[in-house]
One Martini backbone bead per residue (centre of mass of N, CA, C, O) as a GRO file, in nm:
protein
  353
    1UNK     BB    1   6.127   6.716   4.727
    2UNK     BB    2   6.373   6.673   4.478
    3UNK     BB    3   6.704   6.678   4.374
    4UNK     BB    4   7.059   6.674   4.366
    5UNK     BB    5   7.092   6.506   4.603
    6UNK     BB    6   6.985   6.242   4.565
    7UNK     BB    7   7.150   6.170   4.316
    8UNK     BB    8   7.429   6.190   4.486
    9UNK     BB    9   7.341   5.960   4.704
   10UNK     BB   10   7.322   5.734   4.466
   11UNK     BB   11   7.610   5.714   4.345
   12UNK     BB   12   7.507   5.841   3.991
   13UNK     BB   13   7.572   6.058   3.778
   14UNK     BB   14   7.685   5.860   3.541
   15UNK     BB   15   7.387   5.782   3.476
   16UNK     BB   16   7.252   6.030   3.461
   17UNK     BB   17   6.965   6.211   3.347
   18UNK     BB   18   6.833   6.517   3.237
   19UNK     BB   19   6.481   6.598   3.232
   20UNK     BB   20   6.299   6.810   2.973
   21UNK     BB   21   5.969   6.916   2.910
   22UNK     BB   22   5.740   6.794   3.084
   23UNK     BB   23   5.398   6.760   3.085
   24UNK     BB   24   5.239   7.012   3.328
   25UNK     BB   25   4.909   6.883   3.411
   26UNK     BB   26   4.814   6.622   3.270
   27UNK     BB   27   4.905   6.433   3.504
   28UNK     BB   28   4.998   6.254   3.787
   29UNK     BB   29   5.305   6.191   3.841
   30UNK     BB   30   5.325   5.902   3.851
   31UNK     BB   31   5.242   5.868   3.550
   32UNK     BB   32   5.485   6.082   3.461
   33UNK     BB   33   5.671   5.898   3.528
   34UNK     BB   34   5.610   5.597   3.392
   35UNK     BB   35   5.626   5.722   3.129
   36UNK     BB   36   5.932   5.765   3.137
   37UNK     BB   37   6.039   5.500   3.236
   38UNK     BB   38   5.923   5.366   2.929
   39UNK     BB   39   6.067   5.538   2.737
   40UNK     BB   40   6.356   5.443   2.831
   41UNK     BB   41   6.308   5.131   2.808
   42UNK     BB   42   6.346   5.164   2.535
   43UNK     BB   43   6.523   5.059   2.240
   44UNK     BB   44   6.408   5.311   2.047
   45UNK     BB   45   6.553   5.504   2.247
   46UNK     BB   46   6.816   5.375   2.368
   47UNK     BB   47   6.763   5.207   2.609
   48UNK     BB   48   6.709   5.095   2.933
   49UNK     BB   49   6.742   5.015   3.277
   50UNK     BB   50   6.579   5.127   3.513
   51UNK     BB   51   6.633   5.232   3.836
   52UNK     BB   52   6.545   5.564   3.839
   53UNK     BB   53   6.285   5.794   3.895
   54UNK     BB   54   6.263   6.139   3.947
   55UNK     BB   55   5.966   6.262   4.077
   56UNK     BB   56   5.931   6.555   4.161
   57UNK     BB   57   6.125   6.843   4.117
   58UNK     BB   58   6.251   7.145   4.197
   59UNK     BB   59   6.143   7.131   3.899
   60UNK     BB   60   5.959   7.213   3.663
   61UNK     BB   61   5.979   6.987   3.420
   62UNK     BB   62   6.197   6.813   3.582
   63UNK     BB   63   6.377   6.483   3.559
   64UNK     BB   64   6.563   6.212   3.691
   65UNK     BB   65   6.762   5.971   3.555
   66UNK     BB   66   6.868   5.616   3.690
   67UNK     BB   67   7.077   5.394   3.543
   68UNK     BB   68   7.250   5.087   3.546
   69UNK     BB   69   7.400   5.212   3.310
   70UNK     BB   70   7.616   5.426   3.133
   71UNK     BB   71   7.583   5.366   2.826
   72UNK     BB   72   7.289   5.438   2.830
   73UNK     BB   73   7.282   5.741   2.911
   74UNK     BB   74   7.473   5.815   2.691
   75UNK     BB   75   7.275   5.689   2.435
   76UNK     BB   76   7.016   5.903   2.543
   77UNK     BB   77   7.199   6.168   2.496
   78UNK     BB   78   7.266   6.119   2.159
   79UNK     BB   79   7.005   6.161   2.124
   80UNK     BB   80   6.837   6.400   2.006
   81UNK     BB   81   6.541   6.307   2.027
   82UNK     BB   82   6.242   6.322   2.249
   83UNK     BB   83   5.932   6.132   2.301
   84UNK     BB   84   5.611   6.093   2.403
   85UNK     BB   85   5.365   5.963   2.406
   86UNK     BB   86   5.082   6.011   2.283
   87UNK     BB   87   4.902   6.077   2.562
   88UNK     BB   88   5.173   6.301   2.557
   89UNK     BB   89   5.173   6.485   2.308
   90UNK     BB   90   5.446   6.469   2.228
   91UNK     BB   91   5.664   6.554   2.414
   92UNK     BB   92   5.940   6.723   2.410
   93UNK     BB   93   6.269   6.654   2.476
   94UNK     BB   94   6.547   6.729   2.697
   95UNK     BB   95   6.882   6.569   2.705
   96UNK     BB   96   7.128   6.545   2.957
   97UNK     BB   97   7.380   6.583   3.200
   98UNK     BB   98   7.461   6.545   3.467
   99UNK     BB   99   7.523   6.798   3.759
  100UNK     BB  100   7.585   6.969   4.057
  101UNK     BB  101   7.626   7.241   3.858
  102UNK     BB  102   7.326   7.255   3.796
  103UNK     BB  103   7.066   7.435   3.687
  104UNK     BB  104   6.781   7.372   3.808
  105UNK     BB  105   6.725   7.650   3.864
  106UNK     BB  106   6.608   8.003   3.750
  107UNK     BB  107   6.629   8.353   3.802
  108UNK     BB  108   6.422   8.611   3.669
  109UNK     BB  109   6.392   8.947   3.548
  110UNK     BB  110   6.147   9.072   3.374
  111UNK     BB  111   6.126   9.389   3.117
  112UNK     BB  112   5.786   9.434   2.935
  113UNK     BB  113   5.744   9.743   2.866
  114UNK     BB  114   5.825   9.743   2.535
  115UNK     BB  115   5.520   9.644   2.503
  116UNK     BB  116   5.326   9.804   2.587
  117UNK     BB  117   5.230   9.992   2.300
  118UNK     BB  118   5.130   9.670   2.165
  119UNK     BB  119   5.045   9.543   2.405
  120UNK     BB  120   4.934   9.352   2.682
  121UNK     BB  121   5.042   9.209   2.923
  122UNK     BB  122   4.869   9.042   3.073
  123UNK     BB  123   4.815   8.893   2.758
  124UNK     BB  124   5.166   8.770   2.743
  125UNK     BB  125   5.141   8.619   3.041
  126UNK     BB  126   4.972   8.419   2.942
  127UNK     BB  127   5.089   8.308   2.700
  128UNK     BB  128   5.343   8.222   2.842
  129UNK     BB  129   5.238   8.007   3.006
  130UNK     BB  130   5.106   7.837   2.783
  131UNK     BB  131   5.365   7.762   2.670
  132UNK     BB  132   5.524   7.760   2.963
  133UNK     BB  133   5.429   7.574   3.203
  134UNK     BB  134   5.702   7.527   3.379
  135UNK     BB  135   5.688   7.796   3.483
  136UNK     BB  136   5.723   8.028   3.713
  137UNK     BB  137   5.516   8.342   3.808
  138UNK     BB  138   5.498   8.677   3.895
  139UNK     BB  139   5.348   8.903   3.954
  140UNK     BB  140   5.261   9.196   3.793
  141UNK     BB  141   5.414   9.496   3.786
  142UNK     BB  142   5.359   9.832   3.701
  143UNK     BB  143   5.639   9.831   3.570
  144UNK     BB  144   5.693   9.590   3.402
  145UNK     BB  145   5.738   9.348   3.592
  146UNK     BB  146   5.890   9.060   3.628
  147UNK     BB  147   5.930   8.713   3.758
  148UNK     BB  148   6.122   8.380   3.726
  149UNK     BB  149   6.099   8.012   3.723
  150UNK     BB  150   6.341   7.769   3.619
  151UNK     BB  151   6.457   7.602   3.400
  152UNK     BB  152   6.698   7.689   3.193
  153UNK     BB  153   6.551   7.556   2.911
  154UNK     BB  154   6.312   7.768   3.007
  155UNK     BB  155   6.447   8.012   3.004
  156UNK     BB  156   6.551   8.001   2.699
  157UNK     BB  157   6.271   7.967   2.561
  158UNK     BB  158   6.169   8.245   2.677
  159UNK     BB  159   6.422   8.436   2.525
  160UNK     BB  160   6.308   8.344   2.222
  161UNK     BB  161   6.003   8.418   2.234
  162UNK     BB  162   6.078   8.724   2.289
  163UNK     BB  163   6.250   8.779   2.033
  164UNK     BB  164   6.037   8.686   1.828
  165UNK     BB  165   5.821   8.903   1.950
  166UNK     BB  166   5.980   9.155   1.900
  167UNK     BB  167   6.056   9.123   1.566
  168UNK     BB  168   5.804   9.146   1.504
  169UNK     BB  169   5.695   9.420   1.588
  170UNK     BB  170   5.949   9.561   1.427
  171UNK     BB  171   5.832   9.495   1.136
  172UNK     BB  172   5.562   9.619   1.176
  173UNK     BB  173   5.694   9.940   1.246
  174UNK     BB  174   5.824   9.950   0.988
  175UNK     BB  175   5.604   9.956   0.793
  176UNK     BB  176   5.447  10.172   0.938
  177UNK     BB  177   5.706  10.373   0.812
  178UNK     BB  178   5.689  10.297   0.541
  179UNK     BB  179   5.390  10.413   0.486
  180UNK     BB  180   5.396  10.695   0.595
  181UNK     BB  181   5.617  10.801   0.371
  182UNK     BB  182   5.472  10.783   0.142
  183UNK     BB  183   5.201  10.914   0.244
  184UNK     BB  184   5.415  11.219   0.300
  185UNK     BB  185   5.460  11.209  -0.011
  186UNK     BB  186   5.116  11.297  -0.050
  187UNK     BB  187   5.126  11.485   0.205
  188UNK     BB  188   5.346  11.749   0.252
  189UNK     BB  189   5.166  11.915   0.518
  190UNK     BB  190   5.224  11.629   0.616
  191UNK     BB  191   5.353  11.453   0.923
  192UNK     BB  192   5.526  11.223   1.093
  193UNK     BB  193   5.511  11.157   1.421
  194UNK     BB  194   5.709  11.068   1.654
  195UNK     BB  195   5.775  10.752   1.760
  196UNK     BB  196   5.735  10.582   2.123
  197UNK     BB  197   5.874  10.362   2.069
  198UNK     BB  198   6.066  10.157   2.213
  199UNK     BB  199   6.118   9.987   1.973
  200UNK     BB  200   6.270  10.194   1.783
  201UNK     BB  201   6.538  10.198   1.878
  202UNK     BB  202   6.648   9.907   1.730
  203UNK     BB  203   6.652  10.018   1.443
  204UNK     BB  204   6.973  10.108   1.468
  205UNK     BB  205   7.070   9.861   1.407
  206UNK     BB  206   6.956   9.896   1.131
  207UNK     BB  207   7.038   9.952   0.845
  208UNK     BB  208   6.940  10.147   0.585
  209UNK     BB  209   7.008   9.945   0.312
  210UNK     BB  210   6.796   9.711   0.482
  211UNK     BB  211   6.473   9.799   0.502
  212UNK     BB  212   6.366   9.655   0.268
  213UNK     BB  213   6.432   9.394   0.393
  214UNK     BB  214   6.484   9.193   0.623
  215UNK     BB  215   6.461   9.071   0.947
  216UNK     BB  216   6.633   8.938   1.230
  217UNK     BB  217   6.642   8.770   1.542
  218UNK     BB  218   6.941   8.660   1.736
  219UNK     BB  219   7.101   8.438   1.934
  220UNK     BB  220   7.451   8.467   1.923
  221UNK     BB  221   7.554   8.175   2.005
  222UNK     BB  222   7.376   8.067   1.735
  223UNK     BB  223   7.450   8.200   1.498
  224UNK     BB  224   7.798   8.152   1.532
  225UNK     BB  225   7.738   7.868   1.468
  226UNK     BB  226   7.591   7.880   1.197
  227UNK     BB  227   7.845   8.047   1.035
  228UNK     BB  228   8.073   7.858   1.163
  229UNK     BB  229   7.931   7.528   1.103
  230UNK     BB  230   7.717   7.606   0.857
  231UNK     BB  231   7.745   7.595   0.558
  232UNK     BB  232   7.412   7.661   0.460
  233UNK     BB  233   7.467   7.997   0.533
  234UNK     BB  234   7.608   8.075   0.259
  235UNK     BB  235   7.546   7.931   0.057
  236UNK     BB  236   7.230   8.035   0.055
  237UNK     BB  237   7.290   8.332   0.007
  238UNK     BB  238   7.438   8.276  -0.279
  239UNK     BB  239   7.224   8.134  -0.421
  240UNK     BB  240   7.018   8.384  -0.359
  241UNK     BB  241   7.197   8.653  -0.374
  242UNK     BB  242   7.180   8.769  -0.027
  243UNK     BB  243   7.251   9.018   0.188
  244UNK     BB  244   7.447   8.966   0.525
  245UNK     BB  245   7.366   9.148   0.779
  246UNK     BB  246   7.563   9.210   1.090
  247UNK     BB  247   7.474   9.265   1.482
  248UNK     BB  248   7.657   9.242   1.738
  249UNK     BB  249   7.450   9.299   2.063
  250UNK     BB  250   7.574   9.020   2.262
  251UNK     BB  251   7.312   8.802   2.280
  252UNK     BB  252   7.244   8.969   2.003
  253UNK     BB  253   7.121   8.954   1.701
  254UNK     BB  254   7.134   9.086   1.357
  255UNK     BB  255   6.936   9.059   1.020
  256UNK     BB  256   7.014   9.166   0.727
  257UNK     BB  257   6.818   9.045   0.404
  258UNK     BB  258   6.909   9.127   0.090
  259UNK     BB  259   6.882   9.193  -0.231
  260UNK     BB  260   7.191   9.188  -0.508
  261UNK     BB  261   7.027   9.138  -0.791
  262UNK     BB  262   6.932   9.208  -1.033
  263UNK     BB  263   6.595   9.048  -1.120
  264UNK     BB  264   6.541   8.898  -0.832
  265UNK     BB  265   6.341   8.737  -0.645
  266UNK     BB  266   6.126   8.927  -0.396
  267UNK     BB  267   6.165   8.628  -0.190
  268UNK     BB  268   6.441   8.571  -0.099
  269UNK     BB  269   6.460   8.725   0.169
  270UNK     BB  270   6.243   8.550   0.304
  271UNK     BB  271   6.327   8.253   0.245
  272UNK     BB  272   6.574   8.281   0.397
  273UNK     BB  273   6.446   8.367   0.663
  274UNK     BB  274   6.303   8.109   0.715
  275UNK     BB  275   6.539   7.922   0.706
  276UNK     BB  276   6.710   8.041   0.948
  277UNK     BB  277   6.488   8.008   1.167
  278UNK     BB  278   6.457   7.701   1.156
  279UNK     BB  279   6.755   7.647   1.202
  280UNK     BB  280   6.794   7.820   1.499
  281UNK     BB  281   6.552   7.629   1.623
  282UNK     BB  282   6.700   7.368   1.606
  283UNK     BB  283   6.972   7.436   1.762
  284UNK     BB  284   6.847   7.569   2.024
  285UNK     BB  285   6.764   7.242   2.108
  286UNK     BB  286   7.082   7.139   2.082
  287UNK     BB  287   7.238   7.364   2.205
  288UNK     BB  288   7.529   7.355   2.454
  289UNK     BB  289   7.722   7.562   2.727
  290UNK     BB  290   8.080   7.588   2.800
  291UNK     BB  291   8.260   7.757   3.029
  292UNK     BB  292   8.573   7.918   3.086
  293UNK     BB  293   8.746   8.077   3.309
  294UNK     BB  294   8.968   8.326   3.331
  295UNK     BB  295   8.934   8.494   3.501
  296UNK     BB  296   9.199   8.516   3.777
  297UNK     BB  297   9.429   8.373   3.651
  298UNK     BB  298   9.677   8.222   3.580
  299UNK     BB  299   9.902   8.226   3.280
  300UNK     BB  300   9.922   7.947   3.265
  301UNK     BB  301   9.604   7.815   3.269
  302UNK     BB  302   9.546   8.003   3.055
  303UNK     BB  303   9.718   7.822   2.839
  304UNK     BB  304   9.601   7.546   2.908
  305UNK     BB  305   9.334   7.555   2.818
  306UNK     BB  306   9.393   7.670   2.529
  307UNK     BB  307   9.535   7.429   2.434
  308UNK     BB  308   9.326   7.214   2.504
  309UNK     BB  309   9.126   7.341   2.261
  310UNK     BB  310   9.286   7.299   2.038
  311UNK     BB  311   9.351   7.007   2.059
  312UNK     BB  312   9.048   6.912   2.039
  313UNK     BB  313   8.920   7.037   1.780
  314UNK     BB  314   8.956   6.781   1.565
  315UNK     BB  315   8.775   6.590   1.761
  316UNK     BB  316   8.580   6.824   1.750
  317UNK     BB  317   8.394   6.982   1.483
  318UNK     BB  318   8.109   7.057   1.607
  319UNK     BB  319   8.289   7.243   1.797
  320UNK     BB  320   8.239   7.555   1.945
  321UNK     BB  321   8.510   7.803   1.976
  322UNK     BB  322   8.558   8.064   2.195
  323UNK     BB  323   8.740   8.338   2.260
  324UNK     BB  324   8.836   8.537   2.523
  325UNK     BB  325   8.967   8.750   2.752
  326UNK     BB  326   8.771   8.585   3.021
  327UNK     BB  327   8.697   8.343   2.812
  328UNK     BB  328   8.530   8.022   2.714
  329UNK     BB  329   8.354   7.893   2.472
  330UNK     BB  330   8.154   7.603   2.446
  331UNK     BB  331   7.970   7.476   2.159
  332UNK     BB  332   7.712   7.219   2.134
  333UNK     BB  333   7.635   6.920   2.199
  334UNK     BB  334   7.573   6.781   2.477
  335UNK     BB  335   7.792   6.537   2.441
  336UNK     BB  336   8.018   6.702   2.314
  337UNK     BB  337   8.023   6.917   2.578
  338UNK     BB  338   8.115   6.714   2.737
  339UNK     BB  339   8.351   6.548   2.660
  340UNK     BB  340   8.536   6.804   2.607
  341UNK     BB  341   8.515   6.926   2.913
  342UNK     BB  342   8.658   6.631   2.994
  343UNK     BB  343   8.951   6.691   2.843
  344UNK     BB  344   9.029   6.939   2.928
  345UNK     BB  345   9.016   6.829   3.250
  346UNK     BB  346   9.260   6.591   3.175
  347UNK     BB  347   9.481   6.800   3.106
  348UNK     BB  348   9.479   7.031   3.335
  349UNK     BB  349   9.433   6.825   3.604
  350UNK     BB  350   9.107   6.785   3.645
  351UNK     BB  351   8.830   6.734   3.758
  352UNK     BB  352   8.496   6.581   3.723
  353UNK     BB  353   8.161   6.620   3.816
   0.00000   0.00000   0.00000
């Protein structure tokens, strides 16, 4: 099996390209190498003469592609989307850029119990299995925990799948309590049992003055960049009247869009929540993070990171710079934070691996 060791030994990091995504038992491992191989060489897809394509490697659904040239790896790294051959069922690809430090695998743990009393797990563990086949899954344990094994990209989009369906959960859930109530006003001698849901403790993340309106939730990150970086999140509120309530917690984000002009159409929070979707569900696949650490650094050494992300500012527009107090986050496009990140550490005096 194939790993990063391979890539480094061929002493091309910088022509090779990772490829995540790739559809896991379509075909045979040769037959899914040539077929990335002839994708990658083809001019429509800003391609060139390929070297060696690796496949399989310790990681389901990722090969490394190692081009002859490094301008064409730049090429198909700058390009957003890239799909496979129409019998490869048009599989979309993420391509970044090669690093020795990079998450080739990632271990989670992840805690189901919070479905238990809404879906049956086991088969929630199903649909994950189907939807994200490069995933490797643990026997599903009795108190409703499970590890998974995979690609950071496939971890993330694990992540997004489980964040997507807490909210509809909560949304069910939300209504399901909203009908309980007005029942209970025509019903005055009963009341309605609290309930049990563990979910419904996330309600409190969200305003009493928006349950009538819509509400959803988002990876922090994610967020963070629509709100600073993409115009039409803004406009888009005033254009249709809406308010948007927002409370970061963590990795997640709550956002609750009520209509505030009376008279106003009541679809408007719904549209405007599904723009959202959209927008954010195409984000989550362009958008990657790269970190400095500050803390346990001299104060000199974080003053040099800080200045160069500042100076670095006006050449990236589209990259969200994040300070923190003991880290710097850069969010953008694969090569934008590839790029960025290696203008920092040429400014801070250090080298780019």
């Amino acid at each position: 099996m194939a790993s990063v060791l391979n890539v480094k030994e061929s002493k091309a990091p910088e022509r090779t390209a990772v490829v995540a995504g790739l559809p896991v038992g379509l075909f045979s491992d040769q037959l899914l190498a040539l077929l990335v191989k002839s994708h990658f060489q083809d001019i429509k897809n800003e391609g060139g003469d390929v070297e060696d394509v690796i496949y399989p490697t310790r990681t389901k659904g990722v090969a490394y592609v190692i081009f002859k040239e490094k301008k064409v790896a730049e090429n198909v790294i700058r390009q957003k989307k890239h799909r496979l051959a129409r019998k490869a069922r048009h599989a979309e690809l993420t391509v970044s850029h090669f690093s020795d430090k990079i998450f080739s695998s990632v271990n989670a743990i992840l805690d189901l119990s919070v479905f238990g009393k809404e879906v049956t797990l086991e088969t929630l563990v199903k649909d994950l299995k189907k939807k994200i086949p490069s995933l490797n899954f643990s026997p599903l344990k009795p108190n409703g925990r499970i590890s998974v094994e995979g690609s950071f990209l496939a971890v993330k989009r694990l992540k997004e799948s489980l964040l997507v369906r807490a909210c509809s959960l909560l949304e069910k859930d939300r209504n399901f309590t909203s009908e309980g109530r007005k029942w209970n006003r025509q019903n005055p001698q009963r009341s309605l049992q609290r309930s049990n849901n563990p979910l419904a403790s996330v309600r409190t993340l969200v305003p009493e003055t928006a349950r009538s309106g819509e509400m959803l939730v988002l990876d922090t990150d994610v967020f963070l960049y629509l709100h600073h970086k993409c115009r039409s999140y803004e406009s888009t509120l005033k254009k249709f009247c809406i308010l948007s309530q927002e409370k970061v917690d963590g990795e997640i984000t709550t956002i609750c869009l009520k209509n505030i002009q009376v008279g106003s159409q009541p679809n408007n929070a719904k549209h405007v929540k599904e723009l959202i979707e959209e927008w954010s569900h195409a984000l989550y696949l362009k958008l990657r993070k790269e970190t400095f650490i500050l803390e346990g650094k001299e104060k000199k050494e974080k003053r040099m990171i800080k200045c160069a992300c500042e100076q670095l500012s006006s050449r990236y527009p589209e990259v969200l710079i994040n300070f923190y107090r003991t880290h710097v986050d850069i969010i953008g496009s694969s090569s934008d934070t590839y790029l960025f990140k290696k203008g920092v550490m040429k400014l801070i005096g250090q080298k780019v691996s």
